[in-house]
Tab-separated table of C-alpha atoms and ligand atoms in Angstrom:
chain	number	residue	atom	x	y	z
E	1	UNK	CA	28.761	38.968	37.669
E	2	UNK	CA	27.694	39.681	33.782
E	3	UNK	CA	29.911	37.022	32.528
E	4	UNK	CA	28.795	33.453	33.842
E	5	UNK	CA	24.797	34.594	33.235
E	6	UNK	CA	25.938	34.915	29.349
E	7	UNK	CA	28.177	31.759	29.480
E	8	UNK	CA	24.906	30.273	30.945
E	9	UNK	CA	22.969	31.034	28.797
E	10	UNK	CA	25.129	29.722	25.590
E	11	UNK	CA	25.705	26.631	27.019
E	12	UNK	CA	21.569	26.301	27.485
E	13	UNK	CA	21.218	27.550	24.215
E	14	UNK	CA	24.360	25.130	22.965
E	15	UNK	CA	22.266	22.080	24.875
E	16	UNK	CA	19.068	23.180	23.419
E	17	UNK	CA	20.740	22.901	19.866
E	18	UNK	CA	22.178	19.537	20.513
E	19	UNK	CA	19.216	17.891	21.624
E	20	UNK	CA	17.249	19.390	18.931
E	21	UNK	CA	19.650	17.752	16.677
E	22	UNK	CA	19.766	14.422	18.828
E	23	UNK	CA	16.052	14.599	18.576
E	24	UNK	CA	16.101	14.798	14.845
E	25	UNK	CA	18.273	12.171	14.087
E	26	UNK	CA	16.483	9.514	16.505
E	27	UNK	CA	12.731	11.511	15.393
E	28	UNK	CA	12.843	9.572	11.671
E	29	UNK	CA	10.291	7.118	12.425
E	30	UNK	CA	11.596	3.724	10.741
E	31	UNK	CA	10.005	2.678	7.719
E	32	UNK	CA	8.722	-0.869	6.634
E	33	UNK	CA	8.702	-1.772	2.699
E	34	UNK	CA	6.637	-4.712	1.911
E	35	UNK	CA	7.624	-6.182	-1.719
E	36	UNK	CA	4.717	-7.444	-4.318
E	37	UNK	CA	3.914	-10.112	-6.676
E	38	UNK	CA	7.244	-11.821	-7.820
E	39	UNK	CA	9.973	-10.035	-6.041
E	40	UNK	CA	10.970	-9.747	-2.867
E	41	UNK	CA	13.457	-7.203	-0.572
E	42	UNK	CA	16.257	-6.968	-2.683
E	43	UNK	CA	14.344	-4.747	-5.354
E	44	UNK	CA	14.183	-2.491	-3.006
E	45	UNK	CA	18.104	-1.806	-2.222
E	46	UNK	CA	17.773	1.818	-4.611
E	47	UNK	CA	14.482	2.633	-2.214
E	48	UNK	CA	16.262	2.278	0.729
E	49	UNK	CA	19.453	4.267	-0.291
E	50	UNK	CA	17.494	7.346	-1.343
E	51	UNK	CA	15.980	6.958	2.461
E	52	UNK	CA	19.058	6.509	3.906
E	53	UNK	CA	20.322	9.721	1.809
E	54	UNK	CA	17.802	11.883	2.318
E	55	UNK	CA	17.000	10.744	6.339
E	56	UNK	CA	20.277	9.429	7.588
E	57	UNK	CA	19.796	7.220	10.804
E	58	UNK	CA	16.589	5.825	9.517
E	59	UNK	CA	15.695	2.605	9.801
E	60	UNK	CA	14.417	0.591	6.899
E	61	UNK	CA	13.238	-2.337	7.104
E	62	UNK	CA	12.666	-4.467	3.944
E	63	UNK	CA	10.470	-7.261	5.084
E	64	UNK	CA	11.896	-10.987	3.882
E	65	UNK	CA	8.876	-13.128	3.445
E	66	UNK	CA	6.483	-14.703	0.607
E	67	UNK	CA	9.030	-13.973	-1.738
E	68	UNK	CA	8.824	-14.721	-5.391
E	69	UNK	CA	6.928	-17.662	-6.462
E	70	UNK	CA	5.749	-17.413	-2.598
E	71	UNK	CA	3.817	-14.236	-3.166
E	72	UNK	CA	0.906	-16.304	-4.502
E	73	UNK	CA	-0.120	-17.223	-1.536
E	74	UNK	CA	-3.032	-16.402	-0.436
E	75	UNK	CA	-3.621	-12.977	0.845
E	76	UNK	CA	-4.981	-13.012	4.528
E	77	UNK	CA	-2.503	-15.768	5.167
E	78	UNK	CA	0.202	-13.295	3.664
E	79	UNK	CA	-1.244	-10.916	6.517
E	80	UNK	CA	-0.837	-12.978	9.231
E	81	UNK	CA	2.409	-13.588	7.922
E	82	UNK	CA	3.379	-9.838	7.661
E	83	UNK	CA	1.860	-9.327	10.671
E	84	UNK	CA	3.896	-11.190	13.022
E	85	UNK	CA	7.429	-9.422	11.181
E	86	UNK	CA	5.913	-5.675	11.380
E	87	UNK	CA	4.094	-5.883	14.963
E	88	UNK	CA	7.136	-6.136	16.969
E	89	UNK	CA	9.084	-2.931	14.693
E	90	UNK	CA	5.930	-1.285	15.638
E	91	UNK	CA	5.808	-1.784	19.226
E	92	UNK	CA	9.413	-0.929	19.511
E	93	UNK	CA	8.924	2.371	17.753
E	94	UNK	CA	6.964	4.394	20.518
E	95	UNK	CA	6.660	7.352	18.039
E	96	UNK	CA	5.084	5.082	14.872
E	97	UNK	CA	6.172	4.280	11.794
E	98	UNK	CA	5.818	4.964	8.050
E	99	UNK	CA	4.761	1.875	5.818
E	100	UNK	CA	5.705	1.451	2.211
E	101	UNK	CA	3.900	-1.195	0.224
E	102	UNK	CA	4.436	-2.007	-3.552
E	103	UNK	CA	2.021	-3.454	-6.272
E	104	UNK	CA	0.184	-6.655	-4.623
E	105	UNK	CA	2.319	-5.601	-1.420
E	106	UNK	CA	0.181	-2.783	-0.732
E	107	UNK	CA	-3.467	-5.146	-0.920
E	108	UNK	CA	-1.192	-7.545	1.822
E	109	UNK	CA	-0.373	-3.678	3.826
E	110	UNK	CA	-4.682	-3.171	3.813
E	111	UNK	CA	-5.191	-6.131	5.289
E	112	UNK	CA	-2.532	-5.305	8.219
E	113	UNK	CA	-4.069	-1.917	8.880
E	114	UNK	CA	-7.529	-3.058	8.828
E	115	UNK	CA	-6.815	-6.272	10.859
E	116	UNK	CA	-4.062	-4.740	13.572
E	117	UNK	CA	-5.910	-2.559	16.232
E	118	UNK	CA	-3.060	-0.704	17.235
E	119	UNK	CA	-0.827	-0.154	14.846
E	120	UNK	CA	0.852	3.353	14.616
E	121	UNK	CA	1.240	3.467	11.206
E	122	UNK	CA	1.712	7.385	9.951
E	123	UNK	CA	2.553	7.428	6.277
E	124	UNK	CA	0.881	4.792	4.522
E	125	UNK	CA	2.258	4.857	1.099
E	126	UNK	CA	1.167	2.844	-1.643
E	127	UNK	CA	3.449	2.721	-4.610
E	128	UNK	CA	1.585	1.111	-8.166
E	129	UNK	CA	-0.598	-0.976	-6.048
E	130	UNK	CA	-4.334	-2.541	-7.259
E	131	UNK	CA	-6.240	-0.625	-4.949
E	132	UNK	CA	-9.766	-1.487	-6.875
E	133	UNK	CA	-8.633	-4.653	-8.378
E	134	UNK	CA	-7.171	-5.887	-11.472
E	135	UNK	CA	-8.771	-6.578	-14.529
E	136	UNK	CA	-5.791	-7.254	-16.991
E	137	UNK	CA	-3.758	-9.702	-19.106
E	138	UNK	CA	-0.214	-8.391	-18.645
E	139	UNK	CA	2.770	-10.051	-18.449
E	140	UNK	CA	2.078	-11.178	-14.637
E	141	UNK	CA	-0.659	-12.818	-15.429
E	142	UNK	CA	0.305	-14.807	-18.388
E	143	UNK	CA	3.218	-16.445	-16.532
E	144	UNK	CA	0.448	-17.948	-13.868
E	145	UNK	CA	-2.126	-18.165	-16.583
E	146	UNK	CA	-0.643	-19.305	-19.815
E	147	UNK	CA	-3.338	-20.148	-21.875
E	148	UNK	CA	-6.486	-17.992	-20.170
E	149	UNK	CA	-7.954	-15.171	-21.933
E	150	UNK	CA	-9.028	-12.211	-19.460
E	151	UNK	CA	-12.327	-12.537	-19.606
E	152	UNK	CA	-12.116	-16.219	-18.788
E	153	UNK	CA	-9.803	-15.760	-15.641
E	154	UNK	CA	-12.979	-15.780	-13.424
E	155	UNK	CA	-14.281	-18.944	-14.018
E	156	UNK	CA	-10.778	-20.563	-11.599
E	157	UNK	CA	-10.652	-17.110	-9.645
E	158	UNK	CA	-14.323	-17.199	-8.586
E	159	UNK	CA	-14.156	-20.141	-6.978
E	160	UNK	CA	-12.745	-21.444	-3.019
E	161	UNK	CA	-9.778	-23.040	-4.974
E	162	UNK	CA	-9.279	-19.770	-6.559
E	163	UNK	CA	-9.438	-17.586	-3.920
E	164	UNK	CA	-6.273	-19.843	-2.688
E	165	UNK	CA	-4.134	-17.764	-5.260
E	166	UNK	CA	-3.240	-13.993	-4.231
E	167	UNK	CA	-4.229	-12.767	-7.428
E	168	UNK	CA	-7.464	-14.063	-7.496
E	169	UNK	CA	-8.060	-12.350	-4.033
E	170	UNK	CA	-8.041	-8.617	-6.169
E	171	UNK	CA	-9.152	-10.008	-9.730
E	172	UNK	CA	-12.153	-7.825	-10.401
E	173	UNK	CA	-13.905	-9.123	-13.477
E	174	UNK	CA	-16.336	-6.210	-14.595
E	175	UNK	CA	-18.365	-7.818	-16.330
E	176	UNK	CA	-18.778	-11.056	-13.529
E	177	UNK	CA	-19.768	-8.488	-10.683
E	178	UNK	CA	-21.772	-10.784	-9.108
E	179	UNK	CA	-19.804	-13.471	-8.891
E	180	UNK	CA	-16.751	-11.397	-7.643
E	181	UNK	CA	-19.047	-10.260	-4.156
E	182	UNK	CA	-20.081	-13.749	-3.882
E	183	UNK	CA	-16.189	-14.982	-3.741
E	184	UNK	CA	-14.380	-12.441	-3.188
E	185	UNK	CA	-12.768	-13.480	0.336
E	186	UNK	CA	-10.155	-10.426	0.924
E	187	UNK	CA	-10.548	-7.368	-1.542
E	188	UNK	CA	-14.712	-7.207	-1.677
E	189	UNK	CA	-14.404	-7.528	2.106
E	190	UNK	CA	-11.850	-4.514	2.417
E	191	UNK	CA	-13.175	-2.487	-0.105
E	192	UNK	CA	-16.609	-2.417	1.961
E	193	UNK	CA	-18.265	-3.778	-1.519
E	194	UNK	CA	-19.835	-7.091	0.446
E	195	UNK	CA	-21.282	-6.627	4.338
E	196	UNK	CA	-19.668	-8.098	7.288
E	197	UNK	CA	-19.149	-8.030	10.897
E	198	UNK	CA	-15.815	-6.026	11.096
E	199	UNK	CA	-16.153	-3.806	8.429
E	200	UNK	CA	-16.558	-0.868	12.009
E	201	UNK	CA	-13.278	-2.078	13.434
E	202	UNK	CA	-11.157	-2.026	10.321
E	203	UNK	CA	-12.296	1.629	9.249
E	204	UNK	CA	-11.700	3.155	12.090
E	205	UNK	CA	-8.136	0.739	12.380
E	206	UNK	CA	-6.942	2.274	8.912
E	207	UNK	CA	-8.388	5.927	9.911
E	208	UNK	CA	-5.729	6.010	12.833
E	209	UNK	CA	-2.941	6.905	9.723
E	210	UNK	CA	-2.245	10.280	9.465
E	211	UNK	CA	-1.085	10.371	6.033
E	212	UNK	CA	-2.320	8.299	2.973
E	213	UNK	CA	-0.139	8.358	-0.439
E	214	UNK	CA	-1.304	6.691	-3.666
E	215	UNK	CA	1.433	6.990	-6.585
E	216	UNK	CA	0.241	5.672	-9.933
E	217	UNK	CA	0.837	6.239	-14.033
E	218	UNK	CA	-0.506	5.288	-16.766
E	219	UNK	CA	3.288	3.678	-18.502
E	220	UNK	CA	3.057	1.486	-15.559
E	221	UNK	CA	2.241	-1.514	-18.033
E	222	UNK	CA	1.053	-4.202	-15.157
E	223	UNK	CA	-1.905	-2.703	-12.975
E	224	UNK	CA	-4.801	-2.479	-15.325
E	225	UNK	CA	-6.441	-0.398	-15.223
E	226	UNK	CA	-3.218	1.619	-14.083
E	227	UNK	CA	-6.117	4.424	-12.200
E	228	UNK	CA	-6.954	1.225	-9.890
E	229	UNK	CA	-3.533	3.186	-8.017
E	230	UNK	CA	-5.714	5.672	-7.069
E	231	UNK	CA	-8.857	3.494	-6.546
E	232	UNK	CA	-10.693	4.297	-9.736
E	233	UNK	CA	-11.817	1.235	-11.704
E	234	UNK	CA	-13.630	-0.053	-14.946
E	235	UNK	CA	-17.684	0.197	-15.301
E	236	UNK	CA	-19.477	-2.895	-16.488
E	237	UNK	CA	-18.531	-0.911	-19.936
E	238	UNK	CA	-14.876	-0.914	-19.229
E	239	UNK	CA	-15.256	2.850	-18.904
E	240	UNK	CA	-13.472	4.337	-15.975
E	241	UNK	CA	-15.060	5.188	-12.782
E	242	UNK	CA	-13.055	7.811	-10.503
E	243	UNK	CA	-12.212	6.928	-6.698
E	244	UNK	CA	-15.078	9.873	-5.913
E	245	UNK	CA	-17.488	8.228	-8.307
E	246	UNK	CA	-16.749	5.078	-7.033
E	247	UNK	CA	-20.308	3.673	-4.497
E	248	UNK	CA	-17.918	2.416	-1.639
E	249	UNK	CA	-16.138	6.217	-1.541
E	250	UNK	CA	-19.147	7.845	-1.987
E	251	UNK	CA	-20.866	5.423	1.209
E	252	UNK	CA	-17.370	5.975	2.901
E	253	UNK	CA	-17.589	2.469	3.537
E	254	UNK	CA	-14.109	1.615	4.749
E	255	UNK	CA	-12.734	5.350	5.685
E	256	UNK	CA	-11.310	6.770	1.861
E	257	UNK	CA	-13.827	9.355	2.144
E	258	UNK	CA	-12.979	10.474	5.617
E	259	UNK	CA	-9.137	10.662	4.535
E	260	UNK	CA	-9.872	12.440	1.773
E	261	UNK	CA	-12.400	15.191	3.404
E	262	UNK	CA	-9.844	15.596	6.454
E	263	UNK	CA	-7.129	16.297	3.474
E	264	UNK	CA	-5.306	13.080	4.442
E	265	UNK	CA	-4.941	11.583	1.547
E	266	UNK	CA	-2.334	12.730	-1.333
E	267	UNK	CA	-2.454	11.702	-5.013
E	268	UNK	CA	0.842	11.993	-7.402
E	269	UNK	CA	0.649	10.914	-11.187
E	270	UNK	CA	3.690	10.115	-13.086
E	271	UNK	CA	4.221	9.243	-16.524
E	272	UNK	CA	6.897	7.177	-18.337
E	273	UNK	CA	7.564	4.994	-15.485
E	274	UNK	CA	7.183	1.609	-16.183
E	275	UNK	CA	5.786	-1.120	-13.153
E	276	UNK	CA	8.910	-2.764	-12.312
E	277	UNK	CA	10.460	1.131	-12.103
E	278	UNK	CA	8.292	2.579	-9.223
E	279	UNK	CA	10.820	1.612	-6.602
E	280	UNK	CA	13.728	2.971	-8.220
E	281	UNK	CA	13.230	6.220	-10.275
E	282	UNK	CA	14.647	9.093	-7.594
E	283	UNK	CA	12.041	11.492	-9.381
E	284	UNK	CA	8.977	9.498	-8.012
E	285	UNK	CA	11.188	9.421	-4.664
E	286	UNK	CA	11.389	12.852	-4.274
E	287	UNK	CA	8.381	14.224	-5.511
E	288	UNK	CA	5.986	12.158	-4.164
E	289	UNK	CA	7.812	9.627	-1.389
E	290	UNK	CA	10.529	11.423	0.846
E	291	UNK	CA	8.281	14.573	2.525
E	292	UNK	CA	5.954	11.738	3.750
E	293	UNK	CA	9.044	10.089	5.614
E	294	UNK	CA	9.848	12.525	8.572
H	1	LIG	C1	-13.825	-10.809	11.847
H	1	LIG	O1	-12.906	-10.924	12.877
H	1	LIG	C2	-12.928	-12.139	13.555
H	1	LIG	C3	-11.948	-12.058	14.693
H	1	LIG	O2	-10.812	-11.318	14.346
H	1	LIG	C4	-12.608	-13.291	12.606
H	1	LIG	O3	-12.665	-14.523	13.256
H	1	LIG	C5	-13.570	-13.242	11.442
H	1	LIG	O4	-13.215	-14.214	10.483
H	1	LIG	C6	-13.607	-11.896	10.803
H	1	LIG	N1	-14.626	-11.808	9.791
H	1	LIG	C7	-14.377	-11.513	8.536
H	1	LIG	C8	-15.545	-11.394	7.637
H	1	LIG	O5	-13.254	-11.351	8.099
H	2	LIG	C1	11.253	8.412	-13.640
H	2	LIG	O1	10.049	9.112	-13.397
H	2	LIG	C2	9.784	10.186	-14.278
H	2	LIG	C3	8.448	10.776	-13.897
H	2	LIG	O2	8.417	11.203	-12.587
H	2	LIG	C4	9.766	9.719	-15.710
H	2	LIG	O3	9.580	10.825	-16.554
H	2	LIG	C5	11.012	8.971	-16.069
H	2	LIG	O4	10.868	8.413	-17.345
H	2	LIG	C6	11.267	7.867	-15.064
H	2	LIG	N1	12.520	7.204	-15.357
H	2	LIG	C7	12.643	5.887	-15.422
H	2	LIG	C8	14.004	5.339	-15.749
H	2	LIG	O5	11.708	5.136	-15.201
């Protein structure tokens, strides 16, 4: 009588272990990499093998649209753009999924979680991306901007024709304040700097994340300044103003505050890793990328 109770109770025990492992292999929630200024999916090939090495059976999916030269465009018409690619992934992942967003891609990935009301979006990780603007003359810009000194970039980005151009949608001129609330049509509005009448709905949309990331170093070379990763940004004196200095953290005004107090949101610093190298460098992976991913 002894025997089949044992043999019972391996074989639940055997069945428990398999579907624990089913369940592990089918519980990575798929991931969603959105590119940024100038590139497009395939810069992402190294990203999506250290996923696919470290969380086999996930599935990434590197999002093929406003590539390149196409990556100007403007940036709410980039989100409706995104939008339409990422909702269905969503819907048919009923357990969520984990968004990755690089340089410009991760202004584009703001707009989304502000603007979609029920996303399921857990890890929202923003690799080198201009949270607080950009205030710079790198490289990037002097290819769309030959002949424009920085402090002269406003006078085309601060005005409707400007605002056409995704760059001008997160060019923060800090000594032009006034005339970056005026125009500013996407990052003034989703930073909470300007009032309007969904500023409610999209805090409480990008508070439904469990998890935000912001990666960021001062080699990067393209995001000036490089703390605008981690939502710190230049004074009218060019000085630097922390994210918990900054008036729209301090207000809460679009939900950083909230993350941050609920310990939500997760800061990692490298050095030596130059823009174009965020993607790729296995150390950024796996300190500060694949324990977000599960
Ligand atoms: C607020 O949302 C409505 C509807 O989604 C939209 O028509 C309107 O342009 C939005 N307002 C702002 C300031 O973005
Ligand atoms: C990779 O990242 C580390 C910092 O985490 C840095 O020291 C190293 O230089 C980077 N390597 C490359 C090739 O960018």
């Amino acid at each position: 009588m002894k025997q089949p109770v044992v043999a019972n109770i391996y074989l639940a025990l055997a069945s428990a272990l398999l579907l624990h492992c089913v369940c592990r292999t089918e519980g990575h929630r798929p991931v969603i990499i959105v590119h940024g200024l100038f590139d497009g999916p395939r810069q992402f090939e190294t990203l999506k093998l250290f996923i696919m090495k470290s969380h086999p059976g996930t599935h990434v999916y590197m999002i093929d649209l406003y590539d390149y030269i196409f990556s100007l465009a403007p940036l709410w018409k980039q989100v409706e753009g995104f939008k339409h690619a990422v909702y269905p992934i969503m819907q048919s992942a009923s357990d969520g999924i984990h968004l990755i967003c690089f340089s410009q891609g991760g202004l584009v990935c703001r707009g989304l979680l502000a603007t979609l009301d029920d996303h399921n979006v857990h890890s929202f990780i923003l690799l080198s991306s201009p949270m607080a603007g950009q205030y710079g003359d790198t490289a990037y810009l002097r290819y769309f901007f030959p002949k424009l000194l920085k402090s002269e970039v406003y006078r085309f980005c601060y005005t409707t024709l400007g605002q056409k151009v995704s760059i001008c949608n997160y060019w923060k001129d800090p000594h032009n304040q006034e005339k970056y609330l005026k125009t500013s049509s996407f990052l003034a509005q989703l930073n909470g700097e300007t009032a309007h009448h969904n500023i409610t709905r999209w805090r409480e949309n990008l508070l439904r994340i469990k998890t935000l990331v912001l990666i960021g170093g001062p080699d990067d070379g393209v995001i000036t300044p490089w703390q605008s990763s981690l939502f710190g940004f230049y004074d009218e004196n060019e000085n630097i103003v922390e994210m918990k200095d900054q008036d729209w953290f301090v207000k809460d005004a679009f939900g950083l505050k909230t993350l941050y107090l609920q310990g939500d949101l997760k800061k990692y610093i490298h050095s030596g890793v130059l823009h174009t190298q965020w993607h790729s460098n296995s150390t950024v992976y796996y300190e500060s990328i694949d324990e977000w991913l599960t």
